[in-house]
Coordinates of C-alpha atoms in Angstrom, one line a residue:
M191 CA 79.2 113.7 77.4
R192 CA 82.0 112.0 76.7
A193 CA 83.5 110.9 80.3
L194 CA 82.5 109.6 83.4
I195 CA 84.7 110.5 86.5
F196 CA 84.0 108.9 89.7
D197 CA 85.2 109.2 93.4
V198 CA 85.7 106.1 95.0
D199 CA 85.2 106.1 99.0
G200 CA 81.5 106.8 99.4
T201 CA 80.6 106.5 96.0
L202 CA 81.8 103.1 94.6
A203 CA 81.1 101.4 97.8
N204 CA 80.7 102.4 101.2
T205 CA 84.4 101.9 102.1
E206 CA 84.8 104.2 104.8
R207 CA 82.2 102.4 107.0
D208 CA 82.6 98.7 105.8
G209 CA 86.4 98.7 105.1
H210 CA 88.7 101.6 106.3
R211 CA 86.9 101.8 110.1
P212 CA 87.0 98.0 110.9
A213 CA 90.5 97.8 109.2
F214 CA 91.5 100.7 111.6
N215 CA 89.9 99.2 115.0
A216 CA 91.7 96.4 114.0
A217 CA 95.2 98.1 113.8
F218 CA 94.3 99.7 116.8
A219 CA 94.2 96.5 118.7
E220 CA 97.4 95.1 117.3
V221 CA 99.3 97.5 118.4
G222 CA 97.7 97.9 121.9
L223 CA 95.9 101.4 121.5
P224 CA 92.8 101.7 123.5
W225 CA 91.1 103.6 120.6
H226 CA 87.6 102.1 119.0
W227 CA 85.8 103.7 116.0
D228 CA 82.1 102.8 116.0
E229 CA 80.1 103.8 112.7
A230 CA 78.5 106.4 114.1
F231 CA 81.4 108.5 115.7
Y232 CA 84.0 107.4 112.6
G233 CA 81.4 109.7 110.4
K234 CA 82.3 112.7 112.6
L235 CA 85.9 112.1 111.9
L236 CA 85.7 112.0 108.2
V237 CA 85.8 115.8 108.4
T238 CA 89.3 115.3 108.2
C239 CA 90.5 113.9 104.9
G240 CA 93.2 111.4 104.8
G241 CA 93.9 108.4 106.9
F242 CA 96.9 109.4 108.3
E243 CA 95.6 112.8 108.9
R244 CA 92.3 111.4 110.8
L245 CA 94.7 109.5 113.2
R246 CA 96.7 112.8 114.4
Y247 CA 93.3 114.6 114.6
Y248 CA 91.8 111.6 117.1
A249 CA 94.9 111.8 119.1
E250 CA 94.7 115.8 119.2
N251 CA 91.2 116.0 120.4
F252 CA 90.6 112.8 122.6
D253 CA 93.8 111.3 123.5
P254 CA 96.4 113.9 124.5
T255 CA 98.2 111.4 126.5
T256 CA 99.0 109.3 123.4
L257 CA 99.5 112.6 121.1
A258 CA 102.6 113.1 123.7
R259 CA 104.2 110.0 123.4
P260 CA 107.9 110.9 122.0
D261 CA 107.5 108.0 119.2
F262 CA 103.6 109.4 118.5
D263 CA 104.5 109.5 114.6
E264 CA 106.1 106.7 114.4
L265 CA 103.4 104.7 116.2
M266 CA 100.8 106.4 113.7
H267 CA 102.8 105.4 110.6
R268 CA 102.8 101.8 112.1
V269 CA 99.2 101.6 112.5
H270 CA 98.4 103.3 109.2
D271 CA 100.7 100.5 107.6
I272 CA 98.8 98.0 109.3
K273 CA 95.3 99.4 108.7
S274 CA 96.5 99.2 105.2
R275 CA 97.2 95.8 104.9
N276 CA 93.9 95.0 107.3
Y277 CA 92.0 96.9 104.1
Q278 CA 93.6 95.2 101.5
R279 CA 92.8 91.5 103.0
L280 CA 88.8 92.9 103.2
L281 CA 88.9 93.7 99.7
A282 CA 90.5 90.1 98.9
A283 CA 87.7 88.5 100.9
G284 CA 85.0 90.4 98.9
A285 CA 83.7 91.9 102.3
I286 CA 83.4 95.5 100.6
P287 CA 80.8 95.4 97.8
L288 CA 80.2 98.1 95.2
R289 CA 77.1 100.0 95.6
A290 CA 74.2 98.2 93.7
D291 CA 74.0 99.9 90.6
I292 CA 77.5 101.1 90.5
G293 CA 79.0 98.2 88.9
Q294 CA 75.9 97.8 86.1
L295 CA 76.7 101.5 85.5
I296 CA 80.4 101.1 84.8
C297 CA 79.7 98.1 82.6
D298 CA 77.0 99.8 80.5
A299 CA 79.4 102.9 80.1
R300 CA 82.1 101.2 78.9
T301 CA 79.9 99.1 76.5
E302 CA 78.7 102.1 75.1
G303 CA 82.4 103.5 74.4
M304 CA 82.1 105.9 77.2
R305 CA 85.7 107.0 78.5
L306 CA 86.1 106.2 82.1
A307 CA 88.2 107.8 84.8
I308 CA 88.6 107.6 88.6
A309 CA 89.5 110.9 91.0
S310 CA 90.1 109.8 94.6
S311 CA 92.2 110.5 97.1
S312 CA 92.8 107.1 98.2
K313 CA 95.9 105.1 97.4
L314 CA 96.2 103.5 94.3
D315 CA 96.5 100.0 95.6
N316 CA 92.8 100.9 97.5
V317 CA 91.1 101.9 94.6
V318 CA 92.5 99.4 92.1
G319 CA 91.9 96.6 95.0
L320 CA 88.3 97.5 95.0
L321 CA 87.8 97.5 91.2
R322 CA 89.6 93.8 91.0
A323 CA 87.7 92.5 93.9
N324 CA 84.3 93.4 92.2
L325 CA 84.6 93.6 88.6
G326 CA 87.8 91.5 87.9
P327 CA 91.1 91.1 87.4
N328 CA 91.8 93.4 84.7
V329 CA 89.0 96.3 85.3
D330 CA 91.9 98.7 86.1
S331 CA 92.5 98.6 82.5
W332 CA 89.3 99.7 81.4
F333 CA 89.9 103.3 83.1
D334 CA 91.4 105.6 80.9
V335 CA 92.7 107.4 83.8
I336 CA 93.0 106.8 87.6
A337 CA 93.8 110.1 89.6
S338 CA 94.6 109.0 93.0
G339 CA 96.3 110.3 96.3
D340 CA 99.4 109.1 94.9
V341 CA 99.4 111.8 92.2
A342 CA 98.1 114.6 93.6
A343 CA 99.7 116.3 97.0
A344 CA 96.7 118.2 98.1
K345 CA 93.3 116.3 98.9
K346 CA 89.7 117.3 98.4
P347 CA 88.0 119.7 98.3
S348 CA 91.2 121.0 96.2
P349 CA 90.3 120.4 92.6
E350 CA 93.9 119.4 91.7
L351 CA 92.7 115.5 91.3
Y352 CA 89.8 116.1 89.0
Q353 CA 92.4 118.7 87.0
W354 CA 95.1 116.0 86.5
A355 CA 92.6 113.9 85.8
L356 CA 91.1 116.6 82.8
Q357 CA 94.6 116.8 81.7
Q358 CA 95.2 113.0 81.0
L359 CA 91.7 112.7 79.5
R360 CA 92.2 115.6 77.1
L361 CA 89.0 116.8 77.8
P362 CA 87.2 120.2 78.5
P363 CA 85.3 119.9 81.7
R364 CA 82.0 120.4 80.3
D365 CA 82.8 117.2 78.2
C366 CA 82.8 115.0 81.6
L367 CA 80.5 114.4 84.5
A368 CA 81.9 113.7 87.9
V369 CA 79.8 111.4 90.4
E370 CA 80.5 112.0 93.9
D371 CA 78.9 111.4 97.5
S372 CA 80.3 114.2 99.8
E373 CA 80.3 118.0 99.9
R374 CA 84.0 118.1 99.7
G375 CA 84.0 115.9 96.7
L376 CA 81.6 118.6 94.7
A377 CA 83.6 121.4 95.9
A378 CA 86.4 119.9 94.1
S379 CA 84.5 118.9 91.1
L380 CA 82.8 121.8 90.8
A381 CA 86.3 123.8 91.1
A382 CA 87.4 122.1 88.4
G383 CA 84.4 123.2 86.1
I384 CA 82.9 119.6 85.9
P385 CA 79.2 118.9 86.3
T386 CA 78.5 116.8 89.0
V387 CA 75.8 114.5 90.5
I388 CA 75.8 113.4 93.9
T389 CA 74.9 109.6 95.2
V390 CA 74.3 110.4 98.9
S391 CA 76.0 107.9 101.4
D392 CA 75.4 107.0 104.6
Y393 CA 77.9 109.3 105.8
T394 CA 76.9 112.7 103.8
I395 CA 73.3 112.8 104.0
N396 CA 72.9 116.0 105.8
E397 CA 75.9 117.9 103.9
N398 CA 75.3 120.8 101.6
F399 CA 75.1 120.1 97.9
D400 CA 74.5 123.2 96.2
G401 CA 75.7 123.3 92.6
A402 CA 75.2 119.6 91.9
R403 CA 73.0 118.8 88.5
M404 CA 71.2 116.1 90.9
V405 CA 71.3 114.5 94.4
L406 CA 70.2 110.8 94.7
A407 CA 69.2 109.2 98.0
E408 CA 71.4 106.1 98.6
A409 CA 68.5 103.9 97.6
E410 CA 68.1 105.6 94.0
R411 CA 69.2 104.0 91.1
V412 CA 71.4 105.7 88.7
S413 CA 71.9 104.7 85.2
L414 CA 73.7 106.0 82.1
D415 CA 70.6 107.3 80.5
K416 CA 69.6 109.6 83.5
L417 CA 73.6 110.7 83.8
R418 CA 73.0 111.6 79.8
L419 CA 70.1 113.9 80.8
W420 CA 71.7 115.5 83.9
H421 CA 74.4 116.2 82.0
A422 CA 72.5 118.0 79.0
T423 CA 70.6 120.1 81.5
A424 CA 74.1 121.5 82.7
S425 CA 75.2 122.1 79.0
T426 CA 71.9 124.6 78.8
S427 CA 71.8 126.1 82.3

């Protein structure tokens, strides 16, 4: 195992529940939309990948009146821009912490010379902002590759992000281990040929993780030694 490739939303932190969701709600209020997404309902919206795509999905299924507005696309772009600014403010305020053991895992991997990468459909600013808010202003330099939504047109479950990360790392898939939290992310990493472990988040607990090397409940801690063991089982199975 020569490299760890991390998903971000739900894997490094509960960004969907604690970050994107309240940032959306504040944006709705600012533009005067009578929308509000509570924690449980937002989990259902996550079947649609991508913030802008999620806005359209909600309008199509729950607010056809707003969907019919002639300025709908312009309004949604405005909402998404405001939401992005709100999210950055939450990051800067330290309101979106990393999951309990992830920060230590990243530090341990770096100390032991493991290469680090990110494969996330999120925007680059959101990925870097989360890392810097929790691990310091220079933490993005710890990662050899940050494959974000800015470099891949197709979102997960497409393997494009992982394939791009592998190309930049110049490593074969079998020398890497992906850390994901969702069925969609697992499908993407497996399609790229990368052994994968799952750290279940509150929004993905009931998803299907067939093909993962290991599935951890949210409360279970993950260590570098455990990841090495699970990667070794992938290479011999």
